[in-house]
PDB file of C-alpha atoms in Angstrom:
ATOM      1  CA  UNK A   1     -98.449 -79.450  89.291  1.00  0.00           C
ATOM      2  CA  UNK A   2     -96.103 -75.981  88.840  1.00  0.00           C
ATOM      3  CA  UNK A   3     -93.344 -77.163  86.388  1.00  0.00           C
ATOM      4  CA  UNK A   4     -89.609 -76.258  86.310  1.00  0.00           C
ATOM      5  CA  UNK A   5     -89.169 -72.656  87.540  1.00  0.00           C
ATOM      6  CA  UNK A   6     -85.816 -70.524  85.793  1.00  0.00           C
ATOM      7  CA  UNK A   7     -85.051 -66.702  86.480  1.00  0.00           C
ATOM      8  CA  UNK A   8     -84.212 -64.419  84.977  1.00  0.00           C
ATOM      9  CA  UNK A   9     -85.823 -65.008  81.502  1.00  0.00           C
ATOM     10  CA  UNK A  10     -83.597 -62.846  79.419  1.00  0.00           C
ATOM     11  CA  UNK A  11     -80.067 -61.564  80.663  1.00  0.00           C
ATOM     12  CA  UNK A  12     -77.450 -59.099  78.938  1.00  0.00           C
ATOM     13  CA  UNK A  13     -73.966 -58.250  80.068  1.00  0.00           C
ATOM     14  CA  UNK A  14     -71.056 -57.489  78.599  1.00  0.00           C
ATOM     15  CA  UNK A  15     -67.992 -59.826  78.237  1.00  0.00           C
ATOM     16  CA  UNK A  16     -65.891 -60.569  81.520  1.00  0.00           C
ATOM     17  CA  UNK A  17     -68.918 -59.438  83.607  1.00  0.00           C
ATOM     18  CA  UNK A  18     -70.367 -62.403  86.017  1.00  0.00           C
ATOM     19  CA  UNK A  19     -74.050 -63.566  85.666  1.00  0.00           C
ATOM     20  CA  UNK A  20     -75.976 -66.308  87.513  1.00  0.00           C
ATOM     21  CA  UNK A  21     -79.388 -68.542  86.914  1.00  0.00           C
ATOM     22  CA  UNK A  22     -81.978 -69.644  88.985  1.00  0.00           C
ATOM     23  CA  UNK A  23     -83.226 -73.038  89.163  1.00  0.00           C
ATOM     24  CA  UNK A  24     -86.531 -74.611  90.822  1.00  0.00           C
ATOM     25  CA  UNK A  25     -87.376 -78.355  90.117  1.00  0.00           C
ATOM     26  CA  UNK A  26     -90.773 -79.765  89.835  1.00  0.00           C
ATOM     27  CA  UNK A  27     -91.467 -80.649  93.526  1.00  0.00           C
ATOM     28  CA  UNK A  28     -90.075 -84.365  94.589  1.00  0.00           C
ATOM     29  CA  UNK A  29     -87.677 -84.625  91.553  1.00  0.00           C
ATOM     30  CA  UNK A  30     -84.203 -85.316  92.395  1.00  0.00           C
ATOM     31  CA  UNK A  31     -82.138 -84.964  89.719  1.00  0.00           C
ATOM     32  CA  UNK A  32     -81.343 -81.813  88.360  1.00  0.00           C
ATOM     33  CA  UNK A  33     -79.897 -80.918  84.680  1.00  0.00           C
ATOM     34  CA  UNK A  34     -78.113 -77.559  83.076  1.00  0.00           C
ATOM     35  CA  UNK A  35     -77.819 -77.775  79.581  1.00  0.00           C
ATOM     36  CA  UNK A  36     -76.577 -74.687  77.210  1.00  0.00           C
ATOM     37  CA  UNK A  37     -78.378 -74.335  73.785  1.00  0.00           C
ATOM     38  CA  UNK A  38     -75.926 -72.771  71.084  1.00  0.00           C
ATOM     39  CA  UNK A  39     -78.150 -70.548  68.539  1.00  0.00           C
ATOM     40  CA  UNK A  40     -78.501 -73.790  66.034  1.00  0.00           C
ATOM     41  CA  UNK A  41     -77.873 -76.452  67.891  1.00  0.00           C
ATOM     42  CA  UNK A  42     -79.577 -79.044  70.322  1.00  0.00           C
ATOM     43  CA  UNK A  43     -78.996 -78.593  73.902  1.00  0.00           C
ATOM     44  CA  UNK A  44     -75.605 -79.610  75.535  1.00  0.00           C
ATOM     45  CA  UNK A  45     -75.555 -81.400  79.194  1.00  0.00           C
ATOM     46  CA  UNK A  46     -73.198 -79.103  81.382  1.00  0.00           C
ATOM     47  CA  UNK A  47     -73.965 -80.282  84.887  1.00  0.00           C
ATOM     48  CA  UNK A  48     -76.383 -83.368  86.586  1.00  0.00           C
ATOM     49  CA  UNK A  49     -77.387 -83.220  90.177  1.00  0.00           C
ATOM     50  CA  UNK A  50     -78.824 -85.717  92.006  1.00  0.00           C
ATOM     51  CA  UNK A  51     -80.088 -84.618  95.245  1.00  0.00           C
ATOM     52  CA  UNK A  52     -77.455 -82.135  96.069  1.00  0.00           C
ATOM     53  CA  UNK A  53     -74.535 -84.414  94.706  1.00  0.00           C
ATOM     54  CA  UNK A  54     -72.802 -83.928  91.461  1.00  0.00           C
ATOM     55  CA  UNK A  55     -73.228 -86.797  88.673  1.00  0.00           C
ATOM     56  CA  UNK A  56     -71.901 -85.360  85.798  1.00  0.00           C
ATOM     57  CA  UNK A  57     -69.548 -82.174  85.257  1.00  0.00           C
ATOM     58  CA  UNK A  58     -67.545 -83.453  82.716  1.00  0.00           C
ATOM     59  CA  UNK A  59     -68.660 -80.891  80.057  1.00  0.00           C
ATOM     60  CA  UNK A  60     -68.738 -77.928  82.885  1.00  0.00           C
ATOM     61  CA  UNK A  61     -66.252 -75.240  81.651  1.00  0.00           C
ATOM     62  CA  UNK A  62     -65.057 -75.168  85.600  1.00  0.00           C
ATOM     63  CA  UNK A  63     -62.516 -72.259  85.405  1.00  0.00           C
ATOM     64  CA  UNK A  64     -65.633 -70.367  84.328  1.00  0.00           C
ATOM     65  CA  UNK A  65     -68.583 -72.193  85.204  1.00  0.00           C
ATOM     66  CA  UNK A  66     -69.841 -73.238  88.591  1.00  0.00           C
ATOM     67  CA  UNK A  67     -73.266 -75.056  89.572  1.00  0.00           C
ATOM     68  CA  UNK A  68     -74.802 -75.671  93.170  1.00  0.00           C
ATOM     69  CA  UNK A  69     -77.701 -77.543  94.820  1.00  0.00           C
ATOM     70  CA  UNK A  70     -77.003 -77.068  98.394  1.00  0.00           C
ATOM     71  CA  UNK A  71     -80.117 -78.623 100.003  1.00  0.00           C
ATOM     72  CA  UNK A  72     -80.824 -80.707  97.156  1.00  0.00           C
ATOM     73  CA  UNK A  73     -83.831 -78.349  95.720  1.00  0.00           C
ATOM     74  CA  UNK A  74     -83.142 -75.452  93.518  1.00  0.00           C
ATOM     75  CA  UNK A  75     -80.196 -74.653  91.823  1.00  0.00           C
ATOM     76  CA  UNK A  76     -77.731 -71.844  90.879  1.00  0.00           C
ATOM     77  CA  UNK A  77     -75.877 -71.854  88.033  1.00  0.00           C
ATOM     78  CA  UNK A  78     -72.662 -69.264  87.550  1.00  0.00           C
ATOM     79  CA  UNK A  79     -70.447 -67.859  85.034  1.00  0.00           C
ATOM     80  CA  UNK A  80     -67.219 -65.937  85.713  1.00  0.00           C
ATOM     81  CA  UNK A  81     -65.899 -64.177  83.891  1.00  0.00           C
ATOM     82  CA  UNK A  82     -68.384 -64.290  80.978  1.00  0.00           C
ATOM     83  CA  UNK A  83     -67.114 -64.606  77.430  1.00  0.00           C
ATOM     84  CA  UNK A  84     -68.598 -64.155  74.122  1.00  0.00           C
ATOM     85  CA  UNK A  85     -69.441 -67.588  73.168  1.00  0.00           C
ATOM     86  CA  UNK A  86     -71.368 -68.040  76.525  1.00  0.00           C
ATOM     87  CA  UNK A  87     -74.066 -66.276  74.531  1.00  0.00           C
ATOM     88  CA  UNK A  88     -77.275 -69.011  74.527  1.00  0.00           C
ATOM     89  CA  UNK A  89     -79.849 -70.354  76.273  1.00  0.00           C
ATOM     90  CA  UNK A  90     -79.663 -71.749  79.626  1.00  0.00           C
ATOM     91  CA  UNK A  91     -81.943 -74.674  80.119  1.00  0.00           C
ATOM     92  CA  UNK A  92     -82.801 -76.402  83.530  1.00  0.00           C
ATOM     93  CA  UNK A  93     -84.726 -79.634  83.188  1.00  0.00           C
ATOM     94  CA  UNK A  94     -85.414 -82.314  86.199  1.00  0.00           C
ATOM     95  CA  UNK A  95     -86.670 -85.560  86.889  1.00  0.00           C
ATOM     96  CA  UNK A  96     -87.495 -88.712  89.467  1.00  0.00           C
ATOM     97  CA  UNK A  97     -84.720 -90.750  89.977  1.00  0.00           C
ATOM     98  CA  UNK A  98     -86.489 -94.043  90.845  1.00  0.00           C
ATOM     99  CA  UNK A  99     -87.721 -96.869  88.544  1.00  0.00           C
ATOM    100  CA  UNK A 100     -87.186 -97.270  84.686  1.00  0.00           C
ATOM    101  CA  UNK A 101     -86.491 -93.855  82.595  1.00  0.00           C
ATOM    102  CA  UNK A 102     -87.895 -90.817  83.529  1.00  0.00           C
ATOM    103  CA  UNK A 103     -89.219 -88.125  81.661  1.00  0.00           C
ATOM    104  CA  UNK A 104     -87.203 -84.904  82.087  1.00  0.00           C
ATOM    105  CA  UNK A 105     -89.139 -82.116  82.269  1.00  0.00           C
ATOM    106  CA  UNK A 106     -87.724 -78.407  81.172  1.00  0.00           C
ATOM    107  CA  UNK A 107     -88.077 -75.104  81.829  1.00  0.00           C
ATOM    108  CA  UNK A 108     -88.785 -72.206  79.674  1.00  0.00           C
ATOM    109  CA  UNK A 109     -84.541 -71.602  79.746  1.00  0.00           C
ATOM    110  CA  UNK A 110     -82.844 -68.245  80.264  1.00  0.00           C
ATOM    111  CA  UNK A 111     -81.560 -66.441  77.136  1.00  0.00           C
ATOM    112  CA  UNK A 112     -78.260 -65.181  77.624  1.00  0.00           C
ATOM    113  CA  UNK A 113     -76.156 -62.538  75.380  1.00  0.00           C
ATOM    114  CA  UNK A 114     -72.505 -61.438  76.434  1.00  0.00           C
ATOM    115  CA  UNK A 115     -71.842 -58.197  74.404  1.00  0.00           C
TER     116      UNK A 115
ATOM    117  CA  UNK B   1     -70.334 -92.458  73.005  1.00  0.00           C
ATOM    118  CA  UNK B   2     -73.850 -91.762  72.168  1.00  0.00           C
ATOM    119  CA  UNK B   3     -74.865 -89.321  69.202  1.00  0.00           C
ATOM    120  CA  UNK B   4     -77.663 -88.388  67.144  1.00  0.00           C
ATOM    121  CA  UNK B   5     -77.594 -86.879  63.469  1.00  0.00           C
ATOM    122  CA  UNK B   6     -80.723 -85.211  62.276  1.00  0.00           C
ATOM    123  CA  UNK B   7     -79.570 -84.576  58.483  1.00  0.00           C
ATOM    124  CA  UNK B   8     -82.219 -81.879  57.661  1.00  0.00           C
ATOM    125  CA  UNK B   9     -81.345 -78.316  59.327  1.00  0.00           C
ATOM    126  CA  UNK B  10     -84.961 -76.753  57.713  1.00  0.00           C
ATOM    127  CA  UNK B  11     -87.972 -78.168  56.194  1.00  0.00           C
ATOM    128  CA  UNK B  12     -90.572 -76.462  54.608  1.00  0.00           C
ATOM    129  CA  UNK B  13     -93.754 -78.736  53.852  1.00  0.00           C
ATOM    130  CA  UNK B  14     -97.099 -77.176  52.955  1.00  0.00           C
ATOM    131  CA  UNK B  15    -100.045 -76.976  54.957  1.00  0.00           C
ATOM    132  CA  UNK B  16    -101.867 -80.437  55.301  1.00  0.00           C
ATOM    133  CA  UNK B  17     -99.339 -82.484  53.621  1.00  0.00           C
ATOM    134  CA  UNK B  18     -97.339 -85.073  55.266  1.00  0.00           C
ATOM    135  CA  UNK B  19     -94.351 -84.735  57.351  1.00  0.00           C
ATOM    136  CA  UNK B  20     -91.265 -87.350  57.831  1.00  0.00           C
ATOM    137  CA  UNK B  21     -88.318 -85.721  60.146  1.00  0.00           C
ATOM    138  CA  UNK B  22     -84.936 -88.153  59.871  1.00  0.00           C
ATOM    139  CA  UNK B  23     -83.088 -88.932  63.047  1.00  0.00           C
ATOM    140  CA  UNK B  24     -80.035 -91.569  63.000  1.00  0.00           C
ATOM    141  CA  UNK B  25     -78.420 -92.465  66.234  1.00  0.00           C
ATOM    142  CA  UNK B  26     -75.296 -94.094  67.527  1.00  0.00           C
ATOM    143  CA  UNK B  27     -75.263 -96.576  70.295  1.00  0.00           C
ATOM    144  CA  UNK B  28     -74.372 -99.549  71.279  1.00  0.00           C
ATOM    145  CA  UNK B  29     -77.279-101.090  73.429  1.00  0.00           C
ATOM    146  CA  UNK B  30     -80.758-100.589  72.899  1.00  0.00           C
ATOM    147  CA  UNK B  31     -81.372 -96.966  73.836  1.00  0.00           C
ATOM    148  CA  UNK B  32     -83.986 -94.629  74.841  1.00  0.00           C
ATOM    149  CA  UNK B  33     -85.105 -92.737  72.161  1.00  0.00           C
ATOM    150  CA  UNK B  34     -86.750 -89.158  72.343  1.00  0.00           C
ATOM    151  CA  UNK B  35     -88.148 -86.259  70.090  1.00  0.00           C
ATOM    152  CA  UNK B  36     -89.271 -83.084  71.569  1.00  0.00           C
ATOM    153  CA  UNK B  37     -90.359 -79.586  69.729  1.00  0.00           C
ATOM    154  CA  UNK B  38     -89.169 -76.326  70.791  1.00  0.00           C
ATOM    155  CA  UNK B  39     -91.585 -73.027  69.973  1.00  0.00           C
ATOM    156  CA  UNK B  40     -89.782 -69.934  69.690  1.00  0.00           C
ATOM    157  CA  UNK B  41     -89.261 -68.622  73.839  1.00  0.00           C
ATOM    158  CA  UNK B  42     -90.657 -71.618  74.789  1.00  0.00           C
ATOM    159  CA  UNK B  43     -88.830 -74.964  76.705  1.00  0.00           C
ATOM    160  CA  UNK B  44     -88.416 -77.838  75.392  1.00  0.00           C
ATOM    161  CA  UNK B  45     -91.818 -80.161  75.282  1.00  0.00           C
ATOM    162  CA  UNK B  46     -92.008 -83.962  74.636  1.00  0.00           C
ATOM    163  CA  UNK B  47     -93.920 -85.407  71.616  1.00  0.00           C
ATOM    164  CA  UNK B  48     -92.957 -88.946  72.618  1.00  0.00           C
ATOM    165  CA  UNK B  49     -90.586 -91.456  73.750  1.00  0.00           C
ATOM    166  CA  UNK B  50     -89.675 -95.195  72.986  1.00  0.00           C
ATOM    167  CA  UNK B  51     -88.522 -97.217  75.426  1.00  0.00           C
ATOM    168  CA  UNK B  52     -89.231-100.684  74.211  1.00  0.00           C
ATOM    169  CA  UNK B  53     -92.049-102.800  73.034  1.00  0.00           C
ATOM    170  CA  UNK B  54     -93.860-102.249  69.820  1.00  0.00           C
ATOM    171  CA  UNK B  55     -91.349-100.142  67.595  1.00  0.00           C
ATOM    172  CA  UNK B  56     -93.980 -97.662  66.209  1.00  0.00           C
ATOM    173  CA  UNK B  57     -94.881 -94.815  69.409  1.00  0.00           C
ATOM    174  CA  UNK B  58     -98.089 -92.582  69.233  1.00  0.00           C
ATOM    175  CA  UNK B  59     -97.467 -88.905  70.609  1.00  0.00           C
ATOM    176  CA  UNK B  60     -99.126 -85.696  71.181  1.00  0.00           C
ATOM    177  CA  UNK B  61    -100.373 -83.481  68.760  1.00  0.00           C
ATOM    178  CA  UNK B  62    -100.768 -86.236  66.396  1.00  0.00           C
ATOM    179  CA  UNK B  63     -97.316 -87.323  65.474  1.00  0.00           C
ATOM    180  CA  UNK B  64     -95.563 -90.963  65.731  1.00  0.00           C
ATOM    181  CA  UNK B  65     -92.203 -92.131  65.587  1.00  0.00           C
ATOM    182  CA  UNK B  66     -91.290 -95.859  64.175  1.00  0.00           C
ATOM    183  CA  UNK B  67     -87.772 -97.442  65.817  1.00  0.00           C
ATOM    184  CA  UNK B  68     -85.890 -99.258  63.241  1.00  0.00           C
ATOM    185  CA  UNK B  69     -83.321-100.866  64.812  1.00  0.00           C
ATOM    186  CA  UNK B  70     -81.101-102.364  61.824  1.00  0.00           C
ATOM    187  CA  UNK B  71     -81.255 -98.642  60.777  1.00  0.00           C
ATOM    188  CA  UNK B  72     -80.539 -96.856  63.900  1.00  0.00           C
ATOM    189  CA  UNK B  73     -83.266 -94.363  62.950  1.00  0.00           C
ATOM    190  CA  UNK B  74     -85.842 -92.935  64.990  1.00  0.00           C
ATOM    191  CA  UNK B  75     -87.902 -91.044  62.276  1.00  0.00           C
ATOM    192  CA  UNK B  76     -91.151 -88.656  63.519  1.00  0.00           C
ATOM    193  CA  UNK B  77     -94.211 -88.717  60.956  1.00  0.00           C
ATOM    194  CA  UNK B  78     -97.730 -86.633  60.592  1.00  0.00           C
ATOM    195  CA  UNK B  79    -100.190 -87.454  58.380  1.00  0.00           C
ATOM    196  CA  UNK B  80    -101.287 -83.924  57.867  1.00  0.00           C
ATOM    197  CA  UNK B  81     -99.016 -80.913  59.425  1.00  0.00           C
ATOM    198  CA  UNK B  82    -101.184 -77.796  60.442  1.00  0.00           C
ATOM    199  CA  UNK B  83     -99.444 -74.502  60.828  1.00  0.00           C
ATOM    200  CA  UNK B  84     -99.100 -74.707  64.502  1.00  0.00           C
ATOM    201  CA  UNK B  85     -96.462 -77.168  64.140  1.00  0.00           C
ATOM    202  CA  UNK B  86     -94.137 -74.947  62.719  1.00  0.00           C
ATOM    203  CA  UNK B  87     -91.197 -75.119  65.617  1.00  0.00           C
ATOM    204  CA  UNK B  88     -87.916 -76.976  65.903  1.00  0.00           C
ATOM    205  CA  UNK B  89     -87.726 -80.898  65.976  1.00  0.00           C
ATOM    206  CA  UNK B  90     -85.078 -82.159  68.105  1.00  0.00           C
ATOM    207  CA  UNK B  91     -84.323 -86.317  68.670  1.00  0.00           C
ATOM    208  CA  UNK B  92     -82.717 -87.241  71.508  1.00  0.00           C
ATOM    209  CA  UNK B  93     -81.456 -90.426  72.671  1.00  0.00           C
ATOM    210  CA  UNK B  94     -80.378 -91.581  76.401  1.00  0.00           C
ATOM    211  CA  UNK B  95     -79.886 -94.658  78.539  1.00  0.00           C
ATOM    212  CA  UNK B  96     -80.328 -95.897  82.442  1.00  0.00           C
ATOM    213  CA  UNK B  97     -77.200 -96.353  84.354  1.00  0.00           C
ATOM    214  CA  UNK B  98     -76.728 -97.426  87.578  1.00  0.00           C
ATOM    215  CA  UNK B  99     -76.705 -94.101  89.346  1.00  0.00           C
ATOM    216  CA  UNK B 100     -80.019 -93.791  87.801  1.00  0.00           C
ATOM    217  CA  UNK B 101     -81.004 -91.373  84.601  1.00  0.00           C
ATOM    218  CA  UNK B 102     -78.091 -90.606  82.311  1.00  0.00           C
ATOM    219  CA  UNK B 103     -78.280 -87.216  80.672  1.00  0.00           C
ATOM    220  CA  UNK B 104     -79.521 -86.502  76.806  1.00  0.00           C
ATOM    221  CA  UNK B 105     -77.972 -86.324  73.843  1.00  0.00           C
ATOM    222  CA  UNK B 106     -79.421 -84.254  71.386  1.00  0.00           C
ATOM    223  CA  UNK B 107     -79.490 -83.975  68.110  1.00  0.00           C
ATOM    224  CA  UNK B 108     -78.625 -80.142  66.066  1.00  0.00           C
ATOM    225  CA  UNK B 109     -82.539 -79.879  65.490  1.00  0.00           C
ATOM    226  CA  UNK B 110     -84.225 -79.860  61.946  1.00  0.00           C
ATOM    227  CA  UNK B 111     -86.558 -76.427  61.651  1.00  0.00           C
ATOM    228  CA  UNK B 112     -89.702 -76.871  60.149  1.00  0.00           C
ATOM    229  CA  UNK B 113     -91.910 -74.072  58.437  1.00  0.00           C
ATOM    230  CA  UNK B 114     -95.249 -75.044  57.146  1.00  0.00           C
ATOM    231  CA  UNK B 115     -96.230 -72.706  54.561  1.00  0.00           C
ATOM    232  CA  UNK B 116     -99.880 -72.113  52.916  1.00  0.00           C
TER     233      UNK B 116
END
């Protein structure tokens, strides 16, 4: 079974530039988490999808930060204009939605630094 | 709201000696409890999880985790660390809501190096 897909790996831009990440779920999973990792800290929840409806965007910087799921697959994660703090790793993680508790499964995260 | 303190930022623990990683949490109901290690480049990957049921949880790689609930700990143990497991440790804690999974919390990580 592939596991959670994220492009690009590494990205580098300078401050007020615009970036964006690429998300593909493990097949069948509908729900679909962003979280930003700080250098030194645990990951932070920005965004939960289920399908391709918003859950949670209560820690979503929106007048910078903007997340889709149109068909309720992959996902595209934006920032613009990019600052200097947005400097960390992106991480997309998914999971089933049905039953008790399920495992979220990550992927290998994009590493972001605004110069 | 739900939180998790891991008090150690780095621990250094010599090869083939024992390991104890502190997590606290804060929550009201029972929660679901977490800890997954994090390899330099590398995503996240889960050593185990507690979700009810007998409070001590076997995991990969040979670690467990013991729930104490009149604590509100959620500490990870090894017998014997080999130098592979040198990575960051990071609890998390979560909870089902109606609209299904709610998101995790994490904790700031504790680093571990294992030295010779």
């Amino acid at each position: 079974e592939a596991g959670v897909a994220q492009s690009p790996r590494y990205k580098i831009i300078e401050k007020r530039q615009s970036v964006a990440f690429w998300c593909n779920p493990i097949s069948g999973h509908a729900t679909l988490y962003w979280y930003q990792q700080i250098l030194g800290q645990g990951p932070k929840l920005l965004i939960q999808f289920q399908n391709n409806g918003v859950v949670d965007d209560s820690q979503l910087p929106k007048d910078r930060f903007s997340a889709e799921r149109l068909k309720g697959v992959d996902s595209t994660l934006k920032i613009q204009p990019a600052k200097l703090e947005d400097s960390a790793v992106y991480l997309c993680a998914s999971s089933t939605r049905e039953g008790a508790y399920n495992e979220q499964f990550f992927g290998p995260g994009t590493r972001l630094t605004v110069l | 709201a739900q939180s998790v303190t891991q008090p150690d930022i780095h621990i250094t623990v010599s090869e083939g000696a024992s390991l104890e990683l502190r997590c606290n949490y804060s929550y009201g109901a029972t929660p679901y409890l977490f800890w997954y290690v994090q390899s330099p480049g590398q995503g996240l990957q889960l050593l185990l999880k507690y979700f009810s049921g007998d409070t001590l949880v076997q995991g990969i790689k040979g670690f467990e985790a013991e729930f104490k609930r009149s604590q509100s700990s959620f500490n990870l143990r090894k017998p014997s660390v080999h130098w592979s497991d040198a990575a960051e440790y990071f609890c998390a804690v979560a909870t089902l809501s109606y609209s299904g999974n709610t998101p995790l919390v994490f904790g700031k990580g504790t680093r571990l190096s294992v030295i010779a």
